[in-house]
Short mmCIF file of C-alpha atoms and ligand atoms in Angstrom, two decimals:
data_model
loop_
_atom_site.label_atom_id
_atom_site.label_comp_id
_atom_site.label_asym_id
_atom_site.label_seq_id
_atom_site.Cartn_x
_atom_site.Cartn_y
_atom_site.Cartn_z
CA UNK A 223 13.53 -68.81 22.87
CA UNK A 224 14.86 -67.26 19.68
CA UNK A 225 17.52 -64.56 19.88
CA UNK A 226 19.09 -62.26 17.32
CA UNK A 227 22.72 -61.17 17.48
CA UNK A 228 24.65 -58.87 15.23
CA UNK A 229 28.02 -57.14 15.11
CA UNK A 230 30.12 -54.80 12.98
CA UNK A 231 30.86 -57.86 10.83
CA UNK A 232 29.92 -61.53 10.70
CA UNK A 233 32.50 -63.94 9.29
CA UNK A 234 30.58 -67.15 8.53
CA UNK A 235 33.81 -68.67 7.00
CA UNK A 236 32.06 -70.65 4.24
CA UNK A 237 30.64 -67.50 2.62
CA UNK A 238 31.79 -63.88 2.37
CA UNK A 239 31.70 -61.66 5.49
CA UNK A 240 28.48 -59.76 6.15
CA UNK A 241 28.56 -56.18 7.40
CA UNK A 242 26.15 -55.93 10.32
CA UNK A 243 24.61 -59.30 9.45
CA UNK A 244 22.26 -60.96 11.93
CA UNK A 245 22.49 -64.47 13.39
CA UNK A 246 19.18 -66.06 14.40
CA UNK A 247 19.70 -68.58 17.22
CA UNK A 248 17.64 -70.86 19.43
CA UNK A 249 18.34 -71.28 23.15
CA UNK A 250 20.62 -74.30 22.49
CA UNK A 251 22.93 -72.26 20.29
CA UNK A 252 21.55 -73.84 17.10
CA UNK A 253 21.76 -71.39 14.21
CA UNK A 254 18.37 -71.08 12.52
CA UNK A 255 19.26 -68.46 9.96
CA UNK A 256 21.93 -65.95 8.94
CA UNK A 257 20.49 -62.71 7.61
CA UNK A 258 22.00 -59.71 5.90
CA UNK A 259 21.32 -56.35 7.56
CA UNK A 260 18.80 -55.59 4.80
CA UNK A 261 16.97 -58.91 5.23
CA UNK A 262 16.72 -58.36 9.00
CA UNK A 263 15.32 -54.89 8.40
CA UNK A 264 12.78 -56.02 5.81
CA UNK A 265 11.58 -58.73 8.22
CA UNK A 266 11.04 -56.00 10.79
CA UNK A 267 13.30 -57.67 13.39
CA UNK A 268 14.04 -55.14 16.11
CA UNK A 269 15.21 -56.95 19.24
CA UNK A 270 18.76 -57.47 17.96
CA UNK A 271 21.69 -57.53 20.37
CA UNK A 272 24.50 -55.63 18.65
CA UNK A 273 28.23 -56.00 19.40
CA UNK A 274 31.23 -53.94 18.30
CA UNK A 275 33.58 -56.46 16.69
CA UNK A 276 33.54 -59.51 14.43
CA UNK A 277 31.45 -62.61 15.09
CA UNK A 278 33.20 -65.84 14.13
CA UNK A 279 32.47 -69.53 14.73
CA UNK A 280 33.97 -71.45 17.66
CA UNK A 281 37.60 -72.49 17.15
CA UNK A 282 38.92 -75.99 16.54
CA UNK A 283 42.21 -76.83 18.25
CA UNK A 284 43.52 -79.82 16.30
CA UNK A 285 46.57 -80.50 18.45
CA UNK A 286 46.72 -80.48 22.22
CA UNK A 287 48.06 -82.67 25.03
CA UNK A 288 45.66 -82.00 27.89
CA UNK A 289 47.51 -84.44 30.15
CA UNK A 290 50.65 -82.26 30.12
CA UNK A 291 48.74 -79.26 31.55
CA UNK A 292 50.48 -79.51 34.93
CA UNK A 293 53.80 -78.68 33.22
CA UNK A 294 52.75 -75.07 32.61
CA UNK A 295 55.73 -72.77 33.21
CA UNK A 296 58.00 -75.69 34.18
CA UNK A 297 59.83 -76.39 30.92
CA UNK A 298 62.73 -74.17 29.82
CA UNK A 299 62.27 -72.42 26.44
CA UNK A 300 64.42 -72.67 23.29
CA UNK A 301 66.16 -75.93 24.21
CA UNK A 302 65.38 -77.62 20.89
CA UNK A 303 63.17 -80.70 20.65
CA UNK A 304 65.50 -83.40 22.05
CA UNK A 305 66.11 -81.22 25.13
CA UNK A 306 62.38 -80.54 25.43
CA UNK A 307 61.48 -84.25 25.28
CA UNK A 308 64.08 -85.00 27.96
CA UNK A 309 62.67 -82.28 30.25
CA UNK A 310 59.09 -83.52 29.79
CA UNK A 311 60.09 -87.11 30.61
CA UNK A 312 61.93 -85.97 33.74
CA UNK A 313 59.08 -83.78 34.98
CA UNK A 314 55.86 -85.36 33.77
CA UNK A 315 55.24 -87.48 36.88
CA UNK A 316 52.63 -86.00 39.19
CA UNK A 317 49.86 -87.33 41.37
CA UNK A 318 46.45 -87.86 39.83
CA UNK A 319 44.75 -85.04 41.72
CA UNK A 320 47.34 -82.55 40.53
CA UNK A 321 46.98 -83.78 36.92
CA UNK A 322 43.19 -83.62 36.99
CA UNK A 323 43.14 -80.14 38.54
CA UNK A 324 45.51 -78.83 35.87
CA UNK A 325 43.51 -80.47 33.06
CA UNK A 326 40.21 -79.05 34.35
CA UNK A 327 41.65 -75.54 34.47
CA UNK A 328 43.11 -75.93 30.96
CA UNK A 329 39.78 -77.25 29.64
CA UNK A 330 37.84 -74.34 31.14
CA UNK A 331 40.35 -71.84 29.77
CA UNK A 332 40.10 -73.32 26.29
CA UNK A 333 36.30 -73.05 26.51
CA UNK A 334 36.53 -69.40 27.57
CA UNK A 335 38.96 -68.78 24.69
CA UNK A 336 36.23 -69.83 22.27
CA UNK A 337 37.48 -73.34 21.53
CA UNK A 338 34.64 -75.76 20.77
CA UNK A 339 36.53 -78.86 19.64
CA UNK A 340 39.93 -80.36 20.36
CA UNK A 341 42.05 -83.15 18.88
CA UNK A 342 43.86 -84.30 22.00
CA UNK A 343 46.87 -86.57 22.25
CA UNK A 344 46.72 -88.96 25.20
CA UNK A 345 49.17 -91.50 26.57
CA UNK A 346 46.98 -92.35 29.53
CA UNK A 347 43.30 -92.68 30.40
CA UNK A 348 43.39 -89.95 33.02
CA UNK A 349 41.90 -87.19 30.82
CA UNK A 350 38.69 -89.20 30.20
CA UNK A 351 36.65 -87.83 33.09
CA UNK A 352 37.61 -84.22 32.30
CA UNK A 353 36.60 -84.73 28.66
CA UNK A 354 33.32 -86.41 29.55
CA UNK A 355 32.00 -83.45 31.52
CA UNK A 356 33.55 -80.75 29.33
CA UNK A 357 31.53 -78.37 27.15
CA UNK A 358 34.17 -78.98 24.48
CA UNK A 359 34.02 -81.82 21.90
CA UNK A 360 37.13 -84.01 22.17
CA UNK A 361 38.59 -86.52 19.76
CA UNK A 362 41.35 -88.42 21.57
CA UNK A 363 44.44 -89.58 19.72
CA UNK A 364 45.89 -92.49 21.65
CA UNK A 365 49.55 -92.13 21.05
CA UNK A 366 51.50 -95.29 20.35
CA UNK A 367 55.22 -94.95 20.87
CA UNK A 368 58.12 -97.42 20.72
CA UNK A 369 61.19 -97.49 18.53
CA UNK A 370 62.17 -101.01 19.50
CA UNK A 371 60.57 -103.22 16.78
CA UNK A 372 60.26 -106.21 19.15
CA UNK A 373 57.79 -104.33 21.35
CA UNK A 374 55.32 -103.40 18.59
CA UNK A 375 52.68 -106.05 19.34
CA UNK A 376 52.64 -105.29 23.09
CA UNK A 377 52.33 -101.57 22.40
CA UNK A 378 49.44 -101.93 19.95
CA UNK A 379 47.60 -104.28 22.33
CA UNK A 380 47.91 -101.74 25.17
CA UNK A 381 46.72 -98.97 22.83
CA UNK A 382 43.66 -101.02 21.78
CA UNK A 383 42.73 -101.57 25.43
CA UNK A 384 43.01 -97.83 26.05
CA UNK A 385 40.86 -97.07 23.01
CA UNK A 386 38.14 -99.34 24.39
CA UNK A 387 38.45 -97.70 27.79
CA UNK A 388 37.95 -94.22 26.29
CA UNK A 389 34.50 -95.20 24.98
CA UNK A 390 31.98 -93.66 24.50
CA UNK A 391 34.37 -90.84 23.60
CA UNK A 392 35.81 -90.90 20.09
CA UNK A 393 39.38 -92.12 19.98
CA UNK A 394 41.87 -93.45 17.46
CA UNK A 395 45.34 -94.97 17.74
CA UNK A 396 48.09 -92.85 16.18
CA UNK A 397 51.88 -92.86 15.86
CA UNK A 398 53.71 -90.36 18.10
CA UNK A 399 56.51 -89.30 15.75
CA UNK A 400 58.69 -90.74 12.99
CA UNK A 401 61.65 -91.17 15.35
CA UNK A 402 59.71 -92.96 18.09
CA UNK A 403 57.74 -95.55 16.11
CA UNK A 404 59.30 -98.69 14.62
CA UNK A 405 58.37 -100.05 11.19
CA UNK A 406 56.52 -102.89 12.90
CA UNK A 407 54.52 -100.49 15.04
CA UNK A 408 53.71 -98.30 12.01
CA UNK A 409 52.36 -101.46 10.31
CA UNK A 410 50.22 -102.38 13.35
CA UNK A 411 48.80 -98.85 13.61
CA UNK A 412 48.00 -98.85 9.91
CA UNK A 413 46.17 -102.18 10.14
CA UNK A 414 44.09 -100.91 13.05
CA UNK A 415 43.39 -97.55 11.36
CA UNK A 416 42.35 -99.05 8.05
CA UNK A 417 40.00 -101.52 9.76
CA UNK A 418 38.14 -98.68 11.50
CA UNK A 419 38.63 -95.82 8.98
CA UNK A 420 40.30 -93.84 11.67
CA UNK A 421 41.88 -90.41 11.83
CA UNK A 422 45.67 -90.29 11.97
CA UNK A 423 47.84 -87.62 13.56
CA UNK A 424 51.63 -87.55 13.78
CA UNK A 425 54.26 -85.03 14.93
CA UNK A 426 56.17 -84.11 11.77
CA UNK A 427 59.55 -82.43 11.26
CA UNK A 428 59.38 -80.48 14.49
CA UNK A 429 63.15 -80.08 14.57
CA UNK A 430 66.02 -80.05 12.08
CA UNK A 431 67.61 -82.91 14.05
CA UNK A 432 64.73 -85.17 13.00
CA UNK A 433 65.71 -84.87 9.34
CA UNK A 434 69.38 -85.26 10.23
CA UNK A 435 68.65 -88.48 12.08
CA UNK A 436 66.81 -90.03 9.13
CA UNK A 437 69.18 -88.76 6.47
CA UNK A 438 72.49 -89.53 8.19
CA UNK A 439 71.76 -91.22 11.55
CA UNK A 440 73.57 -88.38 13.28
CA UNK A 441 72.80 -85.35 15.45
CA UNK A 442 71.34 -84.90 18.92
CA UNK A 443 68.68 -87.61 18.55
CA UNK A 444 71.47 -90.11 19.19
CA UNK A 445 71.91 -88.53 22.63
CA UNK A 446 68.17 -88.73 23.24
CA UNK A 447 68.16 -92.50 22.56
CA UNK A 448 71.12 -92.82 24.91
CA UNK A 449 69.14 -90.95 27.59
CA UNK A 450 66.21 -93.30 26.92
CA UNK A 451 68.56 -96.31 27.22
CA UNK A 452 67.61 -97.49 23.73
CA UNK A 453 70.02 -99.40 21.51
CA UNK A 454 69.33 -98.30 17.93
CA UNK A 455 71.88 -100.48 16.11
CA UNK A 456 69.00 -101.83 14.01
CA UNK A 457 68.24 -98.39 12.53
CA UNK A 458 69.78 -97.54 9.15
CA UNK A 459 69.80 -94.00 7.76
CA UNK A 460 67.38 -93.69 4.85
CA UNK A 461 69.19 -90.86 3.07
CA UNK A 462 65.83 -89.08 2.91
CA UNK A 463 64.13 -86.50 5.13
CA UNK A 464 61.94 -87.70 7.95
CA UNK A 465 58.66 -87.07 6.10
CA UNK A 466 59.85 -88.79 2.93
CA UNK A 467 61.03 -91.75 5.00
CA UNK A 468 57.86 -92.49 6.96
CA UNK A 469 54.90 -91.18 4.93
CA UNK A 470 54.72 -94.31 2.70
CA UNK A 471 54.15 -96.34 5.89
CA UNK A 472 50.84 -94.55 6.53
CA UNK A 473 47.60 -95.34 4.78
CA UNK A 474 47.52 -92.96 1.78
CA UNK A 475 43.79 -92.28 1.89
CA UNK A 476 42.89 -91.91 5.58
CA UNK A 477 42.59 -88.34 6.86
CA UNK A 478 46.00 -87.55 8.34
CA UNK A 479 47.16 -84.57 10.36
CA UNK A 480 50.83 -83.65 10.12
CA UNK A 481 51.65 -81.59 13.20
CA UNK A 482 54.28 -78.80 13.39
CA UNK A 483 56.02 -79.09 9.98
CA UNK A 484 58.59 -76.57 11.17
CA UNK A 485 61.34 -78.01 8.99
CA UNK A 486 59.33 -79.24 5.99
CA UNK A 487 60.86 -78.18 2.68
CA UNK A 488 59.26 -77.49 -0.65
CA UNK A 489 60.41 -80.97 -1.79
CA UNK A 490 58.77 -82.49 1.29
CA UNK A 491 55.46 -80.76 0.53
CA UNK A 492 55.60 -81.96 -3.09
CA UNK A 493 56.40 -85.50 -2.00
CA UNK A 494 53.62 -85.51 0.58
CA UNK A 495 50.90 -84.25 -1.71
CA UNK A 496 51.97 -86.66 -4.47
CA UNK A 497 51.88 -89.65 -2.10
CA UNK A 498 48.89 -88.97 0.13
CA UNK A 499 45.41 -87.81 -0.84
CA UNK A 500 44.04 -86.58 2.49
CA UNK A 501 46.60 -84.53 4.39
CA UNK A 502 45.97 -81.70 6.84
CA UNK A 503 48.85 -79.56 8.03
CA UNK A 504 48.62 -78.41 11.63
CA UNK A 505 50.60 -75.35 12.65
CA UNK A 506 51.42 -74.74 16.32
CA UNK A 507 53.42 -71.51 16.01
CA UNK A 508 53.61 -70.60 19.69
CA UNK A 509 54.91 -74.07 20.60
CA UNK A 510 57.46 -73.86 17.78
CA UNK A 511 58.70 -70.53 19.12
CA UNK A 512 58.75 -71.97 22.65
CA UNK A 513 60.79 -75.06 21.80
CA UNK A 514 62.82 -74.27 18.69
CA UNK A 515 62.38 -70.49 18.34
CA UNK A 516 61.58 -71.10 14.68
CA UNK A 517 58.40 -71.05 12.56
CA UNK A 518 57.42 -73.16 9.53
CA UNK A 519 58.11 -71.69 6.10
CA UNK A 520 54.51 -70.55 5.70
CA UNK A 521 54.85 -69.01 2.21
CA UNK A 522 55.63 -72.56 0.93
CA UNK A 523 52.41 -73.87 2.47
CA UNK A 524 50.38 -71.04 0.95
CA UNK A 525 51.91 -71.58 -2.46
CA UNK A 526 51.12 -75.30 -2.31
CA UNK A 527 47.53 -74.46 -1.21
CA UNK A 528 47.65 -76.99 1.61
CA UNK A 529 44.82 -77.59 4.05
CA UNK A 530 46.09 -75.85 7.17
CA UNK A 531 44.73 -76.27 10.70
CA UNK A 532 45.89 -74.75 13.98
CA UNK A 533 46.89 -76.31 17.29
CA UNK A 534 48.08 -75.06 20.63
CA UNK A 535 50.16 -78.11 21.58
CA UNK A 536 50.36 -78.42 25.38
CA UNK A 537 51.04 -76.14 28.32
CA UNK A 538 54.49 -77.77 28.47
CA UNK A 539 55.33 -75.77 25.32
CA UNK A 540 52.88 -72.87 25.38
CA UNK A 541 51.97 -70.12 27.84
CA UNK A 542 48.26 -70.58 27.08
CA UNK A 543 45.93 -72.80 25.05
CA UNK A 544 44.35 -70.25 22.75
CA UNK A 545 43.74 -70.45 19.02
CA UNK A 546 43.39 -66.65 18.98
CA UNK A 547 46.96 -66.37 20.27
CA UNK A 548 48.14 -68.79 17.54
CA UNK A 549 46.39 -66.67 14.89
CA UNK A 550 47.90 -63.53 16.36
CA UNK A 551 51.42 -64.95 16.17
CA UNK A 552 50.93 -65.90 12.50
CA UNK A 553 49.38 -62.50 11.79
CA UNK A 554 52.41 -60.75 13.29
CA UNK A 555 55.09 -62.90 11.65
CA UNK A 556 53.54 -63.35 8.21
CA UNK A 557 51.18 -60.35 7.91
CA UNK A 558 48.11 -62.50 7.33
CA UNK A 559 44.70 -60.87 7.83
CA UNK A 560 41.81 -62.55 9.66
CA UNK A 561 40.07 -63.64 6.45
CA UNK A 562 43.05 -65.83 5.58
CA UNK A 563 43.62 -67.26 9.06
CA UNK A 564 40.04 -67.97 10.06
CA UNK A 565 39.40 -71.13 7.97
CA UNK A 566 42.55 -72.64 9.50
CA UNK A 567 41.17 -71.94 12.97
CA UNK A 568 37.68 -73.29 12.26
CA UNK A 569 36.35 -75.22 9.24
CA UNK A 570 39.57 -77.03 8.23
CA UNK A 571 39.99 -78.52 11.69
CA UNK A 572 36.29 -79.40 11.88
CA UNK A 573 36.57 -81.15 8.54
CA UNK A 574 39.65 -83.08 9.66
CA UNK A 575 37.89 -84.23 12.84
CA UNK A 576 34.74 -85.11 10.83
CA UNK A 577 32.52 -82.73 12.80
CA UNK A 578 31.85 -80.12 10.10
CA UNK A 579 28.12 -80.91 10.25
CA UNK A 580 28.05 -79.20 13.69
CA UNK A 581 31.15 -77.00 13.90
CA UNK A 582 33.51 -74.82 11.87
CA UNK A 583 31.23 -72.22 10.26
CA UNK A 584 28.25 -69.99 10.98
CA UNK A 585 25.52 -71.76 9.03
CA UNK A 586 21.89 -72.69 9.61
CA UNK A 587 21.64 -76.12 11.21
CA UNK A 588 24.99 -75.93 13.04
CA UNK A 589 25.80 -75.33 16.71
CA UNK A 590 29.30 -74.01 16.11
CA UNK A 591 29.71 -71.70 19.12
CA UNK A 592 30.03 -67.96 18.48
CA UNK A 593 32.99 -65.76 19.40
CA UNK A 594 33.33 -61.99 19.33
CA UNK A 595 36.74 -60.72 18.21
CA UNK A 596 38.03 -57.18 18.56
CA UNK A 597 39.58 -55.96 15.32
CA UNK A 598 41.44 -53.18 13.58
CA UNK A 599 40.48 -52.26 10.01
CA UNK A 600 43.56 -51.52 7.87
CA UNK A 601 42.55 -50.52 4.35
CA UNK A 602 39.59 -52.89 4.37
CA UNK A 603 41.57 -55.88 5.76
CA UNK A 604 40.65 -56.96 9.29
CA UNK A 605 43.40 -57.66 11.83
CA UNK A 606 42.71 -59.08 15.24
CA UNK A 607 43.92 -57.47 18.46
CA UNK A 608 43.80 -60.75 20.42
CA UNK A 609 40.80 -59.72 22.50
CA UNK A 610 38.06 -62.35 22.43
CA UNK A 611 34.74 -62.94 24.14
CA UNK A 612 32.86 -66.21 23.84
CA UNK A 613 29.18 -65.39 23.34
CA UNK A 614 27.69 -68.86 22.70
ZN1 ZN B 949 52.42 -82.42 20.37
#
């Protein structure tokens, strides 16, 4: 059955907003046509369901850790990253039933919050069954982690087995973070990624301490390695920031998501764009405020015209998994209207995940999901209130 929906505005993302435009849909949510108000009228279409608000495509959450969902409300805020990592390691153990329950609730909440696709970091296989029955599209990033160079081949073998086990779901093997992956392991991940043209994701410059560790081999990361019982005598300071130290170890042409970027400088952005041709920059503002109480220097990112995506990170470092809440935080801190934020929340993430043929914009031939956002019009710029209803 064909249905017609309209609202105060339609924001297709890939083309200009349409005032009172009409979306023509089939019963599977496939968009057949997008019409202007005048086109709908001239076609004599009358049975249009009209909503007050703005219709936007389903959101793409490019960075999540579903398997940490049981840590909601358990991790103290503003401890800084090394303290956060320590807390997560101490508290992440739970029985399988508890983990699965928490993941199912988180998955359903993301769906209700209008999220249609997720890039999800996994260390274990346990999220597979939740993902398989979910209404959300998942790409799993199997996170390889190990700073001890001697363990690289064991770690990559275990990651390959997990990738197989995740089939038929899409999965790729990725490095956790610059400070937790040895040169040998970076090389193994690169070999695997290049063989399969895979997507890469890595936590980048989430804390100032990360740069300090690479530049001078000092700061609170040393305490973290001590907590982890890891001898790091082999590590030599590079004299460069974290990003400038590790980026050359990644394949320069594979699509790569740099996550957080809270302490990336203008020189880092210049270095990155000069040395890598396919970078996406994922912002997780609510997690940054939760852990470090600091946000990335967004004006630098805008000036450099980087491809920005949004992520919620996990419920260990966020009160909810909602892309609308991430947009709202950026709107409040940087005075960015919806028109600027929306591509970050939709098409850029879809493009990174390689699913832009189905998701990311309101266009004929796509099944992108449709969300209704409440808005306030300030001098012709639309600002969201945070209220959302998933319609399709
Ligand atoms: Zn993360």
